[in-house]
PDB file of C-alpha atoms in Angstrom:
ATOM      1  CA  UNK A 160      96.634 106.221 127.256  1.00 73.00           C
ATOM      2  CA  UNK A 161      94.232 104.600 124.524  1.00 82.00           C
ATOM      3  CA  UNK A 162      95.570 103.996 121.055  1.00 88.00           C
ATOM      4  CA  UNK A 163      92.927 106.424 119.278  1.00 91.00           C
ATOM      5  CA  UNK A 164      90.841 108.776 121.374  1.00 92.00           C
ATOM      6  CA  UNK A 165      88.012 110.775 120.292  1.00 93.00           C
ATOM      7  CA  UNK A 166      85.498 112.997 122.203  1.00 87.00           C
ATOM      8  CA  UNK A 167      82.280 111.196 122.357  1.00 84.00           C
ATOM      9  CA  UNK A 168      79.801 114.513 121.912  1.00 85.00           C
ATOM     10  CA  UNK A 169      77.552 114.661 121.055  1.00 93.00           C
ATOM     11  CA  UNK A 170      78.595 117.380 118.782  1.00 95.00           C
ATOM     12  CA  UNK A 171      75.567 119.388 117.565  1.00 97.00           C
ATOM     13  CA  UNK A 172      75.803 121.928 114.548  1.00 97.00           C
ATOM     14  CA  UNK A 173      72.992 123.712 112.408  1.00 97.00           C
ATOM     15  CA  UNK A 174      72.209 122.547 108.809  1.00 97.00           C
ATOM     16  CA  UNK A 175      74.829 124.328 106.462  1.00 97.00           C
ATOM     17  CA  UNK A 176      77.547 124.613 108.840  1.00 97.00           C
ATOM     18  CA  UNK A 177      81.044 123.109 109.023  1.00 97.00           C
ATOM     19  CA  UNK A 178      81.502 119.993 111.483  1.00 97.00           C
ATOM     20  CA  UNK A 179      84.642 119.466 112.642  1.00 97.00           C
ATOM     21  CA  UNK A 180      85.637 115.977 114.127  1.00 97.00           C
ATOM     22  CA  UNK A 181      88.789 115.511 115.952  1.00 96.00           C
ATOM     23  CA  UNK A 182      91.069 112.292 117.035  1.00 95.00           C
ATOM     24  CA  UNK A 183      94.116 112.247 118.418  1.00 95.00           C
ATOM     25  CA  UNK A 184      96.335 109.019 118.483  1.00 93.00           C
ATOM     26  CA  UNK A 185      99.513 107.381 120.380  1.00 89.00           C
ATOM     27  CA  UNK A 186     102.935 106.403 119.317  1.00 83.00           C
ATOM     28  CA  UNK A 187     101.722 103.093 118.636  1.00 81.00           C
ATOM     29  CA  UNK A 188      99.598 104.092 115.647  1.00 82.00           C
ATOM     30  CA  UNK A 189     101.577 105.626 113.057  1.00 73.00           C
ATOM     31  CA  UNK A 190     100.825 105.222 109.301  1.00 75.00           C
ATOM     32  CA  UNK A 191      97.021 104.985 107.799  1.00 87.00           C
ATOM     33  CA  UNK A 192      94.046 106.476 109.014  1.00 92.00           C
ATOM     34  CA  UNK A 193      90.640 106.005 108.338  1.00 94.00           C
ATOM     35  CA  UNK A 194      87.034 107.873 109.206  1.00 96.00           C
ATOM     36  CA  UNK A 195      84.118 105.529 109.162  1.00 97.00           C
ATOM     37  CA  UNK A 196      80.502 106.766 109.828  1.00 97.00           C
ATOM     38  CA  UNK A 197      77.821 104.531 111.802  1.00 96.00           C
ATOM     39  CA  UNK A 198      74.209 105.367 111.616  1.00 96.00           C
ATOM     40  CA  UNK A 199      72.336 103.972 114.771  1.00 93.00           C
ATOM     41  CA  UNK A 200      71.772 100.123 114.525  1.00 90.00           C
ATOM     42  CA  UNK A 201      73.926  99.812 111.311  1.00 93.00           C
ATOM     43  CA  UNK A 202      77.267  99.018 110.567  1.00 94.00           C
ATOM     44  CA  UNK A 203      80.620 101.155 109.934  1.00 96.00           C
ATOM     45  CA  UNK A 204      80.946 102.747 106.758  1.00 94.00           C
ATOM     46  CA  UNK A 205      84.110 103.913 105.317  1.00 93.00           C
ATOM     47  CA  UNK A 206      84.172 107.557 104.257  1.00 94.00           C
ATOM     48  CA  UNK A 207      87.587 108.669 103.760  1.00 93.00           C
ATOM     49  CA  UNK A 208      91.190 107.616 104.387  1.00 92.00           C
ATOM     50  CA  UNK A 209      94.527 109.710 104.764  1.00 92.00           C
ATOM     51  CA  UNK A 210      98.168 108.461 105.063  1.00 88.00           C
ATOM     52  CA  UNK A 211      99.931 111.516 104.700  1.00 88.00           C
ATOM     53  CA  UNK A 212     100.117 114.786 106.033  1.00 92.00           C
ATOM     54  CA  UNK A 213      98.059 117.486 105.220  1.00 93.00           C
ATOM     55  CA  UNK A 214      94.689 117.629 103.891  1.00 95.00           C
ATOM     56  CA  UNK A 215      92.511 115.160 101.655  1.00 95.00           C
ATOM     57  CA  UNK A 216      89.340 116.529 100.008  1.00 96.00           C
ATOM     58  CA  UNK A 217      86.540 114.628  98.868  1.00 95.00           C
ATOM     59  CA  UNK A 218      83.296 116.327  97.751  1.00 96.00           C
ATOM     60  CA  UNK A 219      82.099 118.033 101.225  1.00 97.00           C
ATOM     61  CA  UNK A 220      84.594 115.834 103.127  1.00 97.00           C
ATOM     62  CA  UNK A 221      88.270 116.922 103.924  1.00 97.00           C
ATOM     63  CA  UNK A 222      90.615 114.849 106.329  1.00 96.00           C
ATOM     64  CA  UNK A 223      93.320 116.492 108.030  1.00 96.00           C
ATOM     65  CA  UNK A 224      96.368 114.582 109.350  1.00 94.00           C
ATOM     66  CA  UNK A 225      99.372 116.321 111.524  1.00 94.00           C
ATOM     67  CA  UNK A 226     101.731 113.500 112.195  1.00 90.00           C
ATOM     68  CA  UNK A 227     103.870 115.956 114.167  1.00 92.00           C
ATOM     69  CA  UNK A 228     100.939 116.933 116.744  1.00 92.00           C
ATOM     70  CA  UNK A 229      99.384 113.346 116.285  1.00 92.00           C
ATOM     71  CA  UNK A 230      95.827 114.222 115.616  1.00 93.00           C
ATOM     72  CA  UNK A 231      93.774 113.468 112.681  1.00 96.00           C
ATOM     73  CA  UNK A 232      90.400 115.534 111.666  1.00 97.00           C
ATOM     74  CA  UNK A 233      87.641 115.129 109.690  1.00 97.00           C
ATOM     75  CA  UNK A 234      85.808 118.281 108.503  1.00 97.00           C
ATOM     76  CA  UNK A 235      82.314 118.086 106.669  1.00 97.00           C
ATOM     77  CA  UNK A 236      81.159 121.357 104.580  1.00 98.00           C
ATOM     78  CA  UNK A 237      77.502 121.995 104.185  1.00 97.00           C
ATOM     79  CA  UNK A 238      76.400 119.721 106.881  1.00 97.00           C
ATOM     80  CA  UNK A 239      73.224 118.128 106.396  1.00 97.00           C
ATOM     81  CA  UNK A 240      70.846 116.130 108.745  1.00 97.00           C
ATOM     82  CA  UNK A 241      71.743 113.116 106.925  1.00 97.00           C
ATOM     83  CA  UNK A 242      75.151 113.820 108.284  1.00 97.00           C
ATOM     84  CA  UNK A 243      73.880 112.689 111.510  1.00 97.00           C
ATOM     85  CA  UNK A 244      75.628 109.640 113.069  1.00 97.00           C
ATOM     86  CA  UNK A 245      78.607 108.515 114.815  1.00 96.00           C
ATOM     87  CA  UNK A 246      81.738 108.783 113.422  1.00 97.00           C
ATOM     88  CA  UNK A 247      84.745 106.488 113.899  1.00 96.00           C
ATOM     89  CA  UNK A 248      88.344 107.111 113.860  1.00 95.00           C
ATOM     90  CA  UNK A 249      90.669 104.469 113.057  1.00 93.00           C
ATOM     91  CA  UNK A 250      94.388 104.328 112.634  1.00 90.00           C
ATOM     92  CA  UNK A 251      96.757 101.369 111.560  1.00 84.00           C
ATOM     93  CA  UNK A 252     100.577 100.778 112.529  1.00 74.00           C
ATOM     94  CA  UNK A 253     102.629 100.258 109.129  1.00 67.00           C
ATOM     95  CA  UNK A 254     102.953  96.495 108.734  1.00 63.00           C
ATOM     96  CA  UNK A 255     100.485  95.542 111.143  1.00 71.00           C
ATOM     97  CA  UNK A 256      96.990  94.139 109.883  1.00 72.00           C
ATOM     98  CA  UNK A 257      95.412  95.453 113.358  1.00 79.00           C
ATOM     99  CA  UNK A 258      93.277  98.597 113.354  1.00 87.00           C
ATOM    100  CA  UNK A 259      92.962 100.905 116.435  1.00 89.00           C
ATOM    101  CA  UNK A 260      89.475 102.294 116.744  1.00 92.00           C
ATOM    102  CA  UNK A 261      88.382 105.393 118.895  1.00 92.00           C
ATOM    103  CA  UNK A 262      85.023 104.986 120.464  1.00 92.00           C
ATOM    104  CA  UNK A 263      83.202 107.337 118.246  1.00 94.00           C
ATOM    105  CA  UNK A 264      81.873 110.972 118.068  1.00 95.00           C
ATOM    106  CA  UNK A 265      78.092 111.150 117.641  1.00 96.00           C
ATOM    107  CA  UNK A 266      77.044 114.317 115.052  1.00 97.00           C
ATOM    108  CA  UNK A 267      73.633 115.750 115.329  1.00 97.00           C
ATOM    109  CA  UNK A 268      72.930 118.258 112.396  1.00 97.00           C
ATOM    110  CA  UNK A 269      69.796 120.290 113.103  1.00 96.00           C
ATOM    111  CA  UNK A 270      67.405 121.479 110.271  1.00 94.00           C
TER     112      UNK A 270
ATOM    113  CA  UNK B  22      81.990  96.575  95.379  1.00 69.00           C
ATOM    114  CA  UNK B  23      83.096  94.916  98.300  1.00 67.00           C
ATOM    115  CA  UNK B  24      80.357  92.695  99.789  1.00 90.00           C
ATOM    116  CA  UNK B  25      80.935  91.201 103.455  1.00 95.00           C
ATOM    117  CA  UNK B  26      77.888  89.410 104.541  1.00 96.00           C
ATOM    118  CA  UNK B  27      76.710  87.874 107.805  1.00 96.00           C
ATOM    119  CA  UNK B  28      74.610  85.037 108.508  1.00 91.00           C
ATOM    120  CA  UNK B  29      71.624  86.597 110.698  1.00 92.00           C
ATOM    121  CA  UNK B  30      70.835  90.279 111.524  1.00 94.00           C
ATOM    122  CA  UNK B  31      69.514  89.488 114.867  1.00 96.00           C
ATOM    123  CA  UNK B  32      69.789  86.391 117.026  1.00 96.00           C
ATOM    124  CA  UNK B  33      68.220  85.195 120.333  1.00 97.00           C
ATOM    125  CA  UNK B  34      69.826  82.707 122.357  1.00 97.00           C
ATOM    126  CA  UNK B  35      69.531  81.136 125.671  1.00 97.00           C
ATOM    127  CA  UNK B  36      72.491  81.122 128.395  1.00 97.00           C
ATOM    128  CA  UNK B  37      74.428  77.985 127.874  1.00 97.00           C
ATOM    129  CA  UNK B  38      73.781  77.434 124.008  1.00 97.00           C
ATOM    130  CA  UNK B  39      76.840  77.205 121.468  1.00 97.00           C
ATOM    131  CA  UNK B  40      76.322  79.783 118.937  1.00 97.00           C
ATOM    132  CA  UNK B  41      77.570  79.829 115.548  1.00 97.00           C
ATOM    133  CA  UNK B  42      78.190  83.536 113.551  1.00 97.00           C
ATOM    134  CA  UNK B  43      79.350  83.235 110.161  1.00 97.00           C
ATOM    135  CA  UNK B  44      80.874  85.894 107.857  1.00 97.00           C
ATOM    136  CA  UNK B  45      81.325  85.683 104.182  1.00 97.00           C
ATOM    137  CA  UNK B  46      83.352  88.031 102.000  1.00 95.00           C
ATOM    138  CA  UNK B  47      83.356  87.835  98.119  1.00 93.00           C
ATOM    139  CA  UNK B  48      86.473  90.111  97.343  1.00 88.00           C
ATOM    140  CA  UNK B  49      88.958  87.340  98.068  1.00 89.00           C
ATOM    141  CA  UNK B  50      90.382  89.270 100.630  1.00 90.00           C
ATOM    142  CA  UNK B  51      93.250  87.644 103.111  1.00 89.00           C
ATOM    143  CA  UNK B  52      92.132  89.211 106.117  1.00 90.00           C
ATOM    144  CA  UNK B  53      89.181  88.869 108.504  1.00 94.00           C
ATOM    145  CA  UNK B  54      88.144  90.226 111.669  1.00 95.00           C
ATOM    146  CA  UNK B  55      85.435  90.006 114.474  1.00 97.00           C
ATOM    147  CA  UNK B  56      84.686  92.681 116.940  1.00 97.00           C
ATOM    148  CA  UNK B  57      82.186  93.548 119.271  1.00 97.00           C
ATOM    149  CA  UNK B  58      80.608  96.638 119.909  1.00 95.00           C
ATOM    150  CA  UNK B  59      78.989  98.068 123.054  1.00 93.00           C
ATOM    151  CA  UNK B  60      77.720 101.337 124.236  1.00 87.00           C
ATOM    152  CA  UNK B  61      80.423 103.418 125.793  1.00 81.00           C
ATOM    153  CA  UNK B  62      83.114 100.709 124.538  1.00 84.00           C
ATOM    154  CA  UNK B  63      83.149 100.893 121.138  1.00 86.00           C
ATOM    155  CA  UNK B  64      84.501  98.470 118.984  1.00 92.00           C
ATOM    156  CA  UNK B  65      86.902  95.868 120.348  1.00 93.00           C
ATOM    157  CA  UNK B  66      88.811  93.110 118.477  1.00 93.00           C
ATOM    158  CA  UNK B  67      87.993  89.256 119.363  1.00 96.00           C
ATOM    159  CA  UNK B  68      89.767  87.421 116.603  1.00 95.00           C
ATOM    160  CA  UNK B  69      91.177  87.916 113.587  1.00 92.00           C
ATOM    161  CA  UNK B  70      92.454  86.104 110.688  1.00 93.00           C
ATOM    162  CA  UNK B  71      95.381  86.761 108.157  1.00 88.00           C
ATOM    163  CA  UNK B  72      95.175  83.468 106.246  1.00 88.00           C
ATOM    164  CA  UNK B  73      93.250  80.168 105.870  1.00 90.00           C
ATOM    165  CA  UNK B  74      93.438  78.013 109.370  1.00 86.00           C
ATOM    166  CA  UNK B  75      95.497  81.092 110.874  1.00 89.00           C
ATOM    167  CA  UNK B  76      94.179  83.092 113.769  1.00 92.00           C
ATOM    168  CA  UNK B  77      95.185  85.477 116.347  1.00 91.00           C
ATOM    169  CA  UNK B  78      93.708  86.683 119.572  1.00 93.00           C
ATOM    170  CA  UNK B  79      92.617  90.067 119.573  1.00 91.00           C
ATOM    171  CA  UNK B  80      91.787  92.050 122.677  1.00 90.00           C
ATOM    172  CA  UNK B  81      88.759  90.078 124.177  1.00 95.00           C
ATOM    173  CA  UNK B  82      89.276  86.478 122.661  1.00 96.00           C
ATOM    174  CA  UNK B  83      87.874  84.627 126.230  1.00 96.00           C
ATOM    175  CA  UNK B  84      84.827  82.528 125.791  1.00 96.00           C
ATOM    176  CA  UNK B  85      85.233  83.155 121.898  1.00 97.00           C
ATOM    177  CA  UNK B  86      86.810  80.658 118.950  1.00 97.00           C
ATOM    178  CA  UNK B  87      87.011  81.450 115.739  1.00 97.00           C
ATOM    179  CA  UNK B  88      87.140  78.954 112.245  1.00 96.00           C
ATOM    180  CA  UNK B  89      88.504  79.797 108.809  1.00 96.00           C
ATOM    181  CA  UNK B  90      88.532  76.848 106.734  1.00 94.00           C
ATOM    182  CA  UNK B  91      87.943  78.908 103.466  1.00 95.00           C
ATOM    183  CA  UNK B  92      89.482  81.834 102.546  1.00 94.00           C
ATOM    184  CA  UNK B  93      86.090  83.347 102.041  1.00 95.00           C
ATOM    185  CA  UNK B  94      84.087  82.342 105.248  1.00 97.00           C
ATOM    186  CA  UNK B  95      85.093  83.128 109.213  1.00 97.00           C
ATOM    187  CA  UNK B  96      83.137  81.704 111.884  1.00 97.00           C
ATOM    188  CA  UNK B  97      82.573  83.110 115.301  1.00 98.00           C
ATOM    189  CA  UNK B  98      81.886  80.667 118.006  1.00 98.00           C
ATOM    190  CA  UNK B  99      80.349  81.254 121.302  1.00 97.00           C
ATOM    191  CA  UNK B 100      81.049  77.899 123.312  1.00 94.00           C
ATOM    192  CA  UNK B 101      78.923  78.572 126.062  1.00 97.00           C
ATOM    193  CA  UNK B 102      76.671  81.890 125.629  1.00 97.00           C
ATOM    194  CA  UNK B 103      76.420  84.238 128.588  1.00 97.00           C
ATOM    195  CA  UNK B 104      74.271  86.964 128.826  1.00 97.00           C
ATOM    196  CA  UNK B 105      77.348  89.098 128.898  1.00 96.00           C
ATOM    197  CA  UNK B 106      78.061  88.435 125.239  1.00 98.00           C
ATOM    198  CA  UNK B 107      74.804  90.354 124.343  1.00 98.00           C
ATOM    199  CA  UNK B 108      75.939  92.744 121.831  1.00 97.00           C
ATOM    200  CA  UNK B 109      76.495  93.708 118.308  1.00 97.00           C
ATOM    201  CA  UNK B 110      78.896  91.540 116.564  1.00 98.00           C
ATOM    202  CA  UNK B 111      80.656  93.106 113.351  1.00 97.00           C
ATOM    203  CA  UNK B 112      82.944  90.945 110.506  1.00 97.00           C
ATOM    204  CA  UNK B 113      85.213  92.938 108.534  1.00 95.00           C
ATOM    205  CA  UNK B 114      87.650  92.128 106.178  1.00 93.00           C
ATOM    206  CA  UNK B 115      90.851  93.727 104.454  1.00 89.00           C
ATOM    207  CA  UNK B 116      92.581  92.668 101.285  1.00 84.00           C
ATOM    208  CA  UNK B 117      96.343  92.492 101.979  1.00 71.00           C
ATOM    209  CA  UNK B 118      98.657  91.004 104.276  1.00 60.00           C
ATOM    210  CA  UNK B 119     101.138  92.974 106.497  1.00 57.00           C
ATOM    211  CA  UNK B 120     103.059  95.568 103.763  1.00 52.00           C
ATOM    212  CA  UNK B 121     100.316  97.736 102.056  1.00 60.00           C
ATOM    213  CA  UNK B 122      99.740 100.804 104.517  1.00 62.00           C
ATOM    214  CA  UNK B 123      96.582 101.655 102.035  1.00 70.00           C
ATOM    215  CA  UNK B 124      94.512  98.278 103.190  1.00 76.00           C
ATOM    216  CA  UNK B 125      90.966  99.353 104.430  1.00 84.00           C
ATOM    217  CA  UNK B 126      88.676  97.454 106.535  1.00 89.00           C
ATOM    218  CA  UNK B 127      85.210  96.710 105.321  1.00 92.00           C
ATOM    219  CA  UNK B 128      82.454  95.656 107.692  1.00 96.00           C
ATOM    220  CA  UNK B 129      79.368  93.369 107.296  1.00 96.00           C
ATOM    221  CA  UNK B 130      75.758  94.500 108.318  1.00 96.00           C
ATOM    222  CA  UNK B 131      76.449  93.251 111.805  1.00 96.00           C
ATOM    223  CA  UNK B 132      74.515  90.712 114.271  1.00 97.00           C
ATOM    224  CA  UNK B 133      72.597  91.742 117.124  1.00 96.00           C
ATOM    225  CA  UNK B 134      72.881  88.685 119.588  1.00 97.00           C
ATOM    226  CA  UNK B 135      70.918  88.529 122.466  1.00 97.00           C
ATOM    227  CA  UNK B 136      71.446  86.063 125.211  1.00 97.00           C
ATOM    228  CA  UNK B 137      68.677  85.096 127.661  1.00 97.00           C
TER     229      UNK B 137
END
């Protein structure tokens, strides 16, 4: 099993809808989780980080972490065409420098 | 704001050439990383460094070496470029050594390398 796994998509949602992106992780990843957005041909850009069980909200973005079930999700409310990108989930083991990245989920928001 | 810069956005080299990719960060970060990103394979860690002159192999170090002579600069070297090293190369940095669980990686703009 890969350390961090994501559905590659594409996930298509209409403009204004909620986009839900999911990620599961293995026991090797335990402490901190990150969501990055990557536009085509560009480098990953950090959107949110989450370290504790539960929800964390930042504007239209909500990250959710469930350590018992080993999944982390990103909800994008009121999706816009400008949200169309690949979203990378990353996890890190406590006291360890290395990040484990998922392969990314491509999101298409249709006008 | 954290700024990570890479020496070139696009680079074209010939098979067998020695290639240098440079990365500079301006936030006094301890850790620096080199990844390559290929369609369907995601981000793969080549090497990372947690201190000047210190380096550790990542998942795919074969065919690459690195140099970190100064804290702000981390270089990736392709000793003898091959066509299978055609890829997007991404440099990243993060602030702290092992203990901080909130430590975040910040990426440079990437170098798209083509080896002919």
